[in-house]
Short mmCIF file of C-alpha atoms in Angstrom, two decimals:
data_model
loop_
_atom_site.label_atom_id
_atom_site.label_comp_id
_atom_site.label_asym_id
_atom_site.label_seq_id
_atom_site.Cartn_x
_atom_site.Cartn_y
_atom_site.Cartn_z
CA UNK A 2 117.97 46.12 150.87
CA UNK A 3 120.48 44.82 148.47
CA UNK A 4 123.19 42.46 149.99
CA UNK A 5 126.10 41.08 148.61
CA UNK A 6 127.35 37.57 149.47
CA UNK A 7 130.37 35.45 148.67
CA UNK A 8 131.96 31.77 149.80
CA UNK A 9 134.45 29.88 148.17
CA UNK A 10 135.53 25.88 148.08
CA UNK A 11 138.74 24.42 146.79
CA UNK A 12 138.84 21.51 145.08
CA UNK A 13 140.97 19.05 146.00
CA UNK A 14 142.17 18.82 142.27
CA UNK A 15 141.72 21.05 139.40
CA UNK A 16 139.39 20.16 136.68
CA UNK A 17 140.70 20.40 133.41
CA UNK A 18 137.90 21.09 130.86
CA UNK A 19 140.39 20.84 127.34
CA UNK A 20 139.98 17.48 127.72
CA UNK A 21 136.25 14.61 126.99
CA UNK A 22 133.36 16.24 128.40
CA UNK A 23 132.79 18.14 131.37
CA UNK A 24 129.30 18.91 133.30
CA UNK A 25 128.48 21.49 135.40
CA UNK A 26 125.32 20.72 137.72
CA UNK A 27 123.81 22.29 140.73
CA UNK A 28 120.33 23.10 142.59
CA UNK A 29 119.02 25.71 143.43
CA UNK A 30 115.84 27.17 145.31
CA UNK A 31 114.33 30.75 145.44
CA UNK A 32 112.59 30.69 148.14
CA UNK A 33 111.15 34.16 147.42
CA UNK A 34 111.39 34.54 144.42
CA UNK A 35 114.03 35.98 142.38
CA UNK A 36 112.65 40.31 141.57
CA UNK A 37 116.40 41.15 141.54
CA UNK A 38 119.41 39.35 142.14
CA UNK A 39 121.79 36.30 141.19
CA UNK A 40 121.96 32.75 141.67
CA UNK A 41 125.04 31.75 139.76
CA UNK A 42 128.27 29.49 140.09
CA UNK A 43 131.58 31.17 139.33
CA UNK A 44 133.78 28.71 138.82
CA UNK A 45 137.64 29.78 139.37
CA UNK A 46 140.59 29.41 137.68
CA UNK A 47 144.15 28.45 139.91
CA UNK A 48 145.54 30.69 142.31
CA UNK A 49 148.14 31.67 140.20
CA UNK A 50 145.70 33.85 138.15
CA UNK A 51 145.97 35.71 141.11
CA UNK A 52 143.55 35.48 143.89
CA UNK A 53 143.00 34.02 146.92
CA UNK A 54 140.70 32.16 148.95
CA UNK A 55 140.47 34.38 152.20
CA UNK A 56 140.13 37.07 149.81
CA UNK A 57 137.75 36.19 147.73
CA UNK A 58 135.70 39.09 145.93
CA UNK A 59 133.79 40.06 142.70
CA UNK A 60 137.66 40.51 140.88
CA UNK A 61 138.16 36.83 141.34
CA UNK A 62 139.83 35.53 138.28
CA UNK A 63 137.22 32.63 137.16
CA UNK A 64 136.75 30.59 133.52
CA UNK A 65 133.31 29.98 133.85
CA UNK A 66 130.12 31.73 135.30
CA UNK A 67 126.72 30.08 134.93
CA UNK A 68 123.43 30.34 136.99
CA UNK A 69 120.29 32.60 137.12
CA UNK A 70 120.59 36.05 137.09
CA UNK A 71 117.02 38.30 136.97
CA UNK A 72 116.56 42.23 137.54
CA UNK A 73 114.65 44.49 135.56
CA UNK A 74 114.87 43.58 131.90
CA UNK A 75 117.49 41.21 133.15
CA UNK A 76 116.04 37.49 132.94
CA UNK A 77 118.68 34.47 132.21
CA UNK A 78 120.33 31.92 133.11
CA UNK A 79 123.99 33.20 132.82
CA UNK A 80 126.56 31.04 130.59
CA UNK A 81 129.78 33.29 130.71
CA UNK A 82 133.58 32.10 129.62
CA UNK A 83 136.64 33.99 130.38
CA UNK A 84 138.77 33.35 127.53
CA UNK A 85 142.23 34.21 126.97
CA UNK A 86 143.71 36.43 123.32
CA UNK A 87 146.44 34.22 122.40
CA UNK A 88 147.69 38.08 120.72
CA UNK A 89 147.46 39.90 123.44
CA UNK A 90 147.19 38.41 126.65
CA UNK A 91 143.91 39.51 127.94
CA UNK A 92 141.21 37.88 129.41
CA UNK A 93 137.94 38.84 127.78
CA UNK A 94 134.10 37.75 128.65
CA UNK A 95 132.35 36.46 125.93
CA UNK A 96 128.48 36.07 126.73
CA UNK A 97 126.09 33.35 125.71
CA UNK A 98 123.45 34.99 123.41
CA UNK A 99 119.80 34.38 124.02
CA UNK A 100 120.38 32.27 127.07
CA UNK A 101 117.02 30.78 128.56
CA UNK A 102 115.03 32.54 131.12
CA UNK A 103 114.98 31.80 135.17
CA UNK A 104 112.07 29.51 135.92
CA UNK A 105 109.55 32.30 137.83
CA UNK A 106 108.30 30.02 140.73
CA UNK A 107 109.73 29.23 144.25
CA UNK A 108 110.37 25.61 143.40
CA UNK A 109 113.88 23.74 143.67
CA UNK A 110 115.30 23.46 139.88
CA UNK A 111 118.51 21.87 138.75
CA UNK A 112 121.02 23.94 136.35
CA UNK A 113 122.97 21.96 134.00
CA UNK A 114 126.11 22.94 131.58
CA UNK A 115 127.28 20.48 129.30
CA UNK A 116 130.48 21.39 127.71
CA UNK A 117 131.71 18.84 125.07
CA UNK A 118 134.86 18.15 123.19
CA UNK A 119 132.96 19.27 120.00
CA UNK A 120 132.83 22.63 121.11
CA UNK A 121 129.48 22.51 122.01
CA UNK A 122 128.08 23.56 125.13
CA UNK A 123 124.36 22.45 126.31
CA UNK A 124 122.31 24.15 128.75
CA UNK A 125 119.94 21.89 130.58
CA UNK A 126 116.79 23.43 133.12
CA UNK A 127 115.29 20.30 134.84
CA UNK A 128 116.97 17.71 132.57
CA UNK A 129 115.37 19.64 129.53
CA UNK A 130 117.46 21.50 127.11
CA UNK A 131 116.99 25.00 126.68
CA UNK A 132 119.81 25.68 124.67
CA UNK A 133 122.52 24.40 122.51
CA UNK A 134 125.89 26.50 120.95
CA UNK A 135 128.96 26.63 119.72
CA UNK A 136 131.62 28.05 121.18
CA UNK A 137 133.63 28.73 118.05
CA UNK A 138 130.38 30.41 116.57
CA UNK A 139 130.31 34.30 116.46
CA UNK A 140 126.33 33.64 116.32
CA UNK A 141 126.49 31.96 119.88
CA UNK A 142 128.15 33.98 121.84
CA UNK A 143 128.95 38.26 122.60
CA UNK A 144 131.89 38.98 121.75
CA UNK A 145 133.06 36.10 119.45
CA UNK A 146 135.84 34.19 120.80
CA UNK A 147 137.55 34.54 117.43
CA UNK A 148 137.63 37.96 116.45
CA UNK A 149 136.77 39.31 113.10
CA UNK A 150 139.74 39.19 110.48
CA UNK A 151 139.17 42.60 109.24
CA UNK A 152 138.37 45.74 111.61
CA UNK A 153 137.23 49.01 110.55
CA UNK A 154 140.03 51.50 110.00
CA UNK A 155 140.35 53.83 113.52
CA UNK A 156 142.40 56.25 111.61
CA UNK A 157 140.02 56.58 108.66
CA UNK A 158 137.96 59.67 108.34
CA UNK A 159 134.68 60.70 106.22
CA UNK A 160 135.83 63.34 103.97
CA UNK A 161 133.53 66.46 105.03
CA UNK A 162 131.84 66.94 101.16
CA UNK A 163 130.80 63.22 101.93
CA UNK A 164 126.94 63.34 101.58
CA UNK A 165 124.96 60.64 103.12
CA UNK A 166 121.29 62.31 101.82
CA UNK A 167 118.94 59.59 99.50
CA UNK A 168 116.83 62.54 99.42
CA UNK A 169 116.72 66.25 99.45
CA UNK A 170 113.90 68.77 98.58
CA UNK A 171 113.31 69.53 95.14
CA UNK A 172 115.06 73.30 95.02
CA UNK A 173 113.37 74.22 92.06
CA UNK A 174 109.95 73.13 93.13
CA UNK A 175 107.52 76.58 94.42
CA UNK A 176 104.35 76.74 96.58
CA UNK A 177 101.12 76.87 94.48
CA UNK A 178 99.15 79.88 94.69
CA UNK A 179 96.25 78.44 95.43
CA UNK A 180 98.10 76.98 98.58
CA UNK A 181 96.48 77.80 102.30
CA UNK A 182 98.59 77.25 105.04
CA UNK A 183 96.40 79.05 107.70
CA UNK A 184 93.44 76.68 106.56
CA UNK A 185 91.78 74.83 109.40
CA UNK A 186 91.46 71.36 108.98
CA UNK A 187 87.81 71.51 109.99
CA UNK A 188 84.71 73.84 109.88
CA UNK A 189 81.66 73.82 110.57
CA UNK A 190 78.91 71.69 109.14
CA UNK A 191 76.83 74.24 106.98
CA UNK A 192 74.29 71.84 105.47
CA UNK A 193 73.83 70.53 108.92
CA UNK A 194 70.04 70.87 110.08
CA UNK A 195 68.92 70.39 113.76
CA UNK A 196 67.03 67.16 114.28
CA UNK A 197 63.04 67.82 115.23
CA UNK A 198 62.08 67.87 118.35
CA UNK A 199 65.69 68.57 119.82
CA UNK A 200 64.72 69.74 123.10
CA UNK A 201 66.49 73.07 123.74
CA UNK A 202 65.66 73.97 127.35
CA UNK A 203 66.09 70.45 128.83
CA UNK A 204 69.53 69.81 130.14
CA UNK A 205 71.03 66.10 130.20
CA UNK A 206 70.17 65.43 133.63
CA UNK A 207 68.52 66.35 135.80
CA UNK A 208 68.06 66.09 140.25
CA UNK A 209 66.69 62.86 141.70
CA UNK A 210 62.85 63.63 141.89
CA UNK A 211 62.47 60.75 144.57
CA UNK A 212 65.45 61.70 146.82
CA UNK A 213 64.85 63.10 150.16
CA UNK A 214 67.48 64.81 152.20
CA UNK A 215 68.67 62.25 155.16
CA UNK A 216 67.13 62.74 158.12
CA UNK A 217 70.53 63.08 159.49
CA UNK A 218 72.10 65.61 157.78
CA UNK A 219 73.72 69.04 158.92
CA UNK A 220 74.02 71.42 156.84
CA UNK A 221 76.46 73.62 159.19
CA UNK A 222 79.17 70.11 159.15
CA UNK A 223 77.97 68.53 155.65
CA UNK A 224 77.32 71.58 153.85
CA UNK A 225 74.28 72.48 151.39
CA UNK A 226 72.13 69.04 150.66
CA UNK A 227 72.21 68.83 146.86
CA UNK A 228 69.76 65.72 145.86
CA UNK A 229 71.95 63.16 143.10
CA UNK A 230 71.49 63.62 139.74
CA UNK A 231 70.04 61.07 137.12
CA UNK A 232 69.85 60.95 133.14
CA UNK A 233 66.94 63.45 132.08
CA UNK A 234 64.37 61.46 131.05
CA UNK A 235 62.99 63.16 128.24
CA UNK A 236 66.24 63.15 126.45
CA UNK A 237 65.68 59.31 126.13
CA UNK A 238 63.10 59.90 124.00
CA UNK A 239 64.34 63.02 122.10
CA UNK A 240 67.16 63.22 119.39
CA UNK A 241 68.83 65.52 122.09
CA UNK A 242 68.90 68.02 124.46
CA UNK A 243 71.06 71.42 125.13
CA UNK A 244 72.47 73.76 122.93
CA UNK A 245 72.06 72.21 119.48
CA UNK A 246 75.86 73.00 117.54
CA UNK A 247 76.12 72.59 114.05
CA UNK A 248 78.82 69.64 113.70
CA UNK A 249 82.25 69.91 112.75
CA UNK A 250 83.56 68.24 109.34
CA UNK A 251 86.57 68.20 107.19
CA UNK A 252 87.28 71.48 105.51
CA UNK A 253 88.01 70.16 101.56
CA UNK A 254 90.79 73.30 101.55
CA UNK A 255 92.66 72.18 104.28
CA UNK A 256 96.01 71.16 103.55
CA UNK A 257 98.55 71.96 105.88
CA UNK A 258 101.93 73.48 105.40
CA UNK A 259 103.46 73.53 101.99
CA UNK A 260 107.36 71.76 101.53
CA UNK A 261 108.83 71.11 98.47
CA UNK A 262 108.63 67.33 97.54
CA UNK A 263 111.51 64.99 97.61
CA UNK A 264 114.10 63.91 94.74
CA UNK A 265 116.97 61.75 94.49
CA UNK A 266 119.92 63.47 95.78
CA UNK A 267 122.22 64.12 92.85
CA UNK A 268 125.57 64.35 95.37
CA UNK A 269 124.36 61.39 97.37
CA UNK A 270 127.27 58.80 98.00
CA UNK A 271 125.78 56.49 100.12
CA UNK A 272 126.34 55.94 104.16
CA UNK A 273 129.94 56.20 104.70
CA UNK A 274 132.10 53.37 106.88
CA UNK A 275 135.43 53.06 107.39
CA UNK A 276 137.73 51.15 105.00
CA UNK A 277 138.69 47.33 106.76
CA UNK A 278 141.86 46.77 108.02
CA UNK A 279 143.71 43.69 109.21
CA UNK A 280 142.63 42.67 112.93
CA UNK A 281 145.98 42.48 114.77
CA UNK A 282 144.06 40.78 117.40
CA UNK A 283 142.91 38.27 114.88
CA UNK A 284 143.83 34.64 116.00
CA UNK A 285 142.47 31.31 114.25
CA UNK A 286 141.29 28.71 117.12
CA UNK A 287 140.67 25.02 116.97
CA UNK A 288 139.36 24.24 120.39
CA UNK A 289 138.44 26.87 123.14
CA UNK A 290 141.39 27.30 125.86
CA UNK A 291 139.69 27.32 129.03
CA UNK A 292 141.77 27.51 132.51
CA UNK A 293 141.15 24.40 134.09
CA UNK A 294 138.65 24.56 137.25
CA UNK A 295 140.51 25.06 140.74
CA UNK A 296 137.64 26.48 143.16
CA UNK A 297 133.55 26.91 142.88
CA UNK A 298 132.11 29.67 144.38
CA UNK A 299 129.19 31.93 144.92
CA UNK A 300 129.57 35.68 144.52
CA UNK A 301 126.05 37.44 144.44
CA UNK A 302 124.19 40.64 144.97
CA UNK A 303 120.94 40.05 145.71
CA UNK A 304 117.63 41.90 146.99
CA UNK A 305 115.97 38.87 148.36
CA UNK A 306 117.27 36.43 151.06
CA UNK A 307 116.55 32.74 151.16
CA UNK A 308 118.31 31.71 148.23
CA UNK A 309 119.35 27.54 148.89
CA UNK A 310 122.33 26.17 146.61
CA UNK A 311 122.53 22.21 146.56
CA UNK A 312 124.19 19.40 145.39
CA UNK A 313 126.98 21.12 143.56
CA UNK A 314 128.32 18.61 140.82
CA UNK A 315 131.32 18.45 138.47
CA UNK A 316 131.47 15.40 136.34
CA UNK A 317 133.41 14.00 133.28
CA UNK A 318 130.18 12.36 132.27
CA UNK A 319 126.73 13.72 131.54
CA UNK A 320 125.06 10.09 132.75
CA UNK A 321 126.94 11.02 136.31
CA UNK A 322 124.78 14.00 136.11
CA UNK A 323 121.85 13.05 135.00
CA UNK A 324 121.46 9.88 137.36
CA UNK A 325 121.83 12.98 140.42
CA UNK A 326 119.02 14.48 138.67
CA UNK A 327 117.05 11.42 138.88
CA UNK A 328 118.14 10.52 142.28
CA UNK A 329 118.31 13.73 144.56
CA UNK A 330 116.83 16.65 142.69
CA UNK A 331 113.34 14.99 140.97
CA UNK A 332 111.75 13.50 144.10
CA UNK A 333 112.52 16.61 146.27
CA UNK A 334 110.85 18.61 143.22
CA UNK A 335 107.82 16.68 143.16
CA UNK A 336 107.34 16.55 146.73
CA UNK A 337 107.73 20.60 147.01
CA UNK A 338 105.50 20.85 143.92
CA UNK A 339 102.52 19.00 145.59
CA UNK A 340 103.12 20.97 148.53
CA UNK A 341 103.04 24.25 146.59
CA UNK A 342 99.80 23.23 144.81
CA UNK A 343 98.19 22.34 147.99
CA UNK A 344 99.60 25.77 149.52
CA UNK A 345 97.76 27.86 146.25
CA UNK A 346 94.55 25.93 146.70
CA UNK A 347 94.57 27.06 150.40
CA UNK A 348 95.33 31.08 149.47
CA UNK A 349 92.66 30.71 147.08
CA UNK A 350 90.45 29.53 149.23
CA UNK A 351 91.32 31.97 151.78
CA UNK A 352 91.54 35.39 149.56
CA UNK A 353 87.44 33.54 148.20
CA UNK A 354 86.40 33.95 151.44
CA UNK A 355 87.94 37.42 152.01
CA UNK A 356 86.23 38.54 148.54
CA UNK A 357 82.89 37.43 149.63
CA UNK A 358 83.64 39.19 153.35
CA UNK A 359 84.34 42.25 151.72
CA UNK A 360 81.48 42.20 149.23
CA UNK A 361 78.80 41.35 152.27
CA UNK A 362 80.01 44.51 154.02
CA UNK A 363 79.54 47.06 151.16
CA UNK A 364 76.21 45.52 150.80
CA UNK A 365 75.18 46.06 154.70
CA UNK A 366 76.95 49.80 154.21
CA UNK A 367 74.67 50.54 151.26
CA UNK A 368 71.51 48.93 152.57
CA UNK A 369 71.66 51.42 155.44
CA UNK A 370 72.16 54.36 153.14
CA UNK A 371 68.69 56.68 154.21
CA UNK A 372 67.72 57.32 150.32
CA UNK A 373 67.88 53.23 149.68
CA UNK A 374 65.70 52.74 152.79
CA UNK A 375 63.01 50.68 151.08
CA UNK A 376 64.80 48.22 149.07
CA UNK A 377 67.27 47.59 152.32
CA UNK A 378 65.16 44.25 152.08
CA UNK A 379 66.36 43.93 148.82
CA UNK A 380 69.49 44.35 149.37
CA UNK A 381 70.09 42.09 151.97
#
């Protein structure tokens, strides 16, 4: 069942990111897994965006969202900025592209964002980067935080004699008279001669000359006793058995349905767009301006439960951060890693012997089958 969970912290001062560097930095452990669900920071702007703690919900106002997220073809780990349109006033989401995927085991791993007075932002998984970008850079991130300076004219219509055909059929081109349409596109093999010694009356197999009916069978519950059937011998040896059929090849007059071939379209004008037109959203932007930082909080919809958060960090210095990583998330990794390795051993060990369980009983079940009476030694 999919729940949805939220919890909020103030801090006791807002962070203002406009200013050095700022890193972002938490754990976190899926203890089930992660099939479909979040695992994400949002971290809020000030109250007076206009929200409160008591009340706080999916609509929060926040500047920064950043954590794993996984459902269906959905497999990242989120970095999302609420920017501000110096134009017009509105907030707007603009996406990371081709963020890294979620680590898929049940370990503890440590997220971090590094967001630097270059306007570059580095994504860390473990201490390892995964992925470096520019925040100014329309390849980095969906939509670009500076728009486009040109937009495509709303207001600008293709005229209707507008034709967008490379290609049309030749209109002067005609079906050949020697043209078939209804011609299969195979017939039979007339040259085709049947092999000697195809053996006409045998069929392909043929009932179990060695099987008995079980000692044990009733014909009134288990219905008619038919003995199994096996491969005919004497086909082995023969080029085949049955019906001999001449074989089917491809008919040389076969060739479908006629349509005029293609020329260059004499009207064609090429695929129409709209004429550009100033963008009066268009701003020019030096450095990003993000809302400072005023509250971290989690705000997910999950399917699975045991998801652990940890050591939450926000730091004006990456060595801050990376010294936590060293200190509190890396031994508690390595110690849950051992334990997870000794953990798969044990399943593997266990689902071995289940395998072999399972395999010993179909064996017993088929060495008391009545027809496989004498080889039960075999068998066993």
């Amino acid at each position: 069942m999919a729940k949805k969970y939220a919890i909020v912290k103030e801090l006791d001062e807002a962070v203002n990111l406009k200013d050095g560097t700022t890193v972002l930095q938490f754990e976190t452990r899926l203890q089930g897994g992660l099939e479909c669900g979040g695992a994400y920071l949002k971290y809020l702007s000030p109250q007076d965006a206009g929200w409160k703690p008591k009340e706080f919900d999916n609509e929060s106002p926040y500047s920064i969202m950043f954590g794993p997220d996984k459902c269906g073809a959905t497999n990242k780990v989120h970095f999302i900025l609420k920017h501000k349109n110096p134009k017009s006033g509105e907030y707007i989401e603009h996406h990371l592209k081709y963020p890294p995927s979620v680590p898929s085991d049940k370990l503890t791993h440590v997220y971090t964002a590094i967001l630097k007075p270059d306007n570059e932002v580095s994504i860390l998984i473990d201490g390892e980067e995964k992925k470096k970008a520019s925040f100014l850079s329309a390849e980095d991130f969906e939509p670009p935080l500076i728009p486009s300076k040109t937009i495509p004219d709303p207001d600008d219509k293709k005229p209707e004699d507008w034709d967008e055909r490379a290609k049309i059929p030749d209109p002067d081109a005609v079906k050949p008279e020697d043209w078939d349409e209804d011609a299969p596109m195979e017939i039979e093999d007339e040259e085709a001669v049947k092999p000697e010694g195809w053996l006409d009356d045998e069929p392909d197999e043929i009932d179990d000359p060695e099987a008995t009916k079980p000692e044990d069978w009733d014909d009134e519950e288990d219905g008619e006793w038919e003995a199994p059937k096996i491969e005919n011998p004497k086909c082995e040896i023969a080029p085949g058995c049955g019906e001999w059929k001449r074989p089917m090849k491809r008919n040389p007059a076969y060739k479908g349905k006629w349509s005029p071939p293609l020329i260059d379209n004499p009207s064609y004008k090429g695929i129409w767009k709209p004429q550009e037109i100033p963008n009066p959203s268009y701003f020019e932007l030096e450095k990003p301006d993000f809302d400072p930082i005023a509250a971290i909080g989690i705000e997910i919809w999950t399917m699975q439960d045991g998801i652990l958060f940890d050591n939450i960090l926000i730091a004006k210095n990456d060595k801050v951060a990376e010294s936590y990583r060293e200190t509190t998330w890396k031994p508690k990794f390595e110690v849950e890693k051992e334990k997870q390795k000794a953990e798969d051993e044990a399943a593997d060990s266990a689902r071995l012997a289940g395998f072999q369980r399972k395999v010993f009983d179909v064996l017993y079940k088929v060495a008391d089958t009545p027809f496989l009476s004498k080889y039960k030694h075999q068998i066993l």
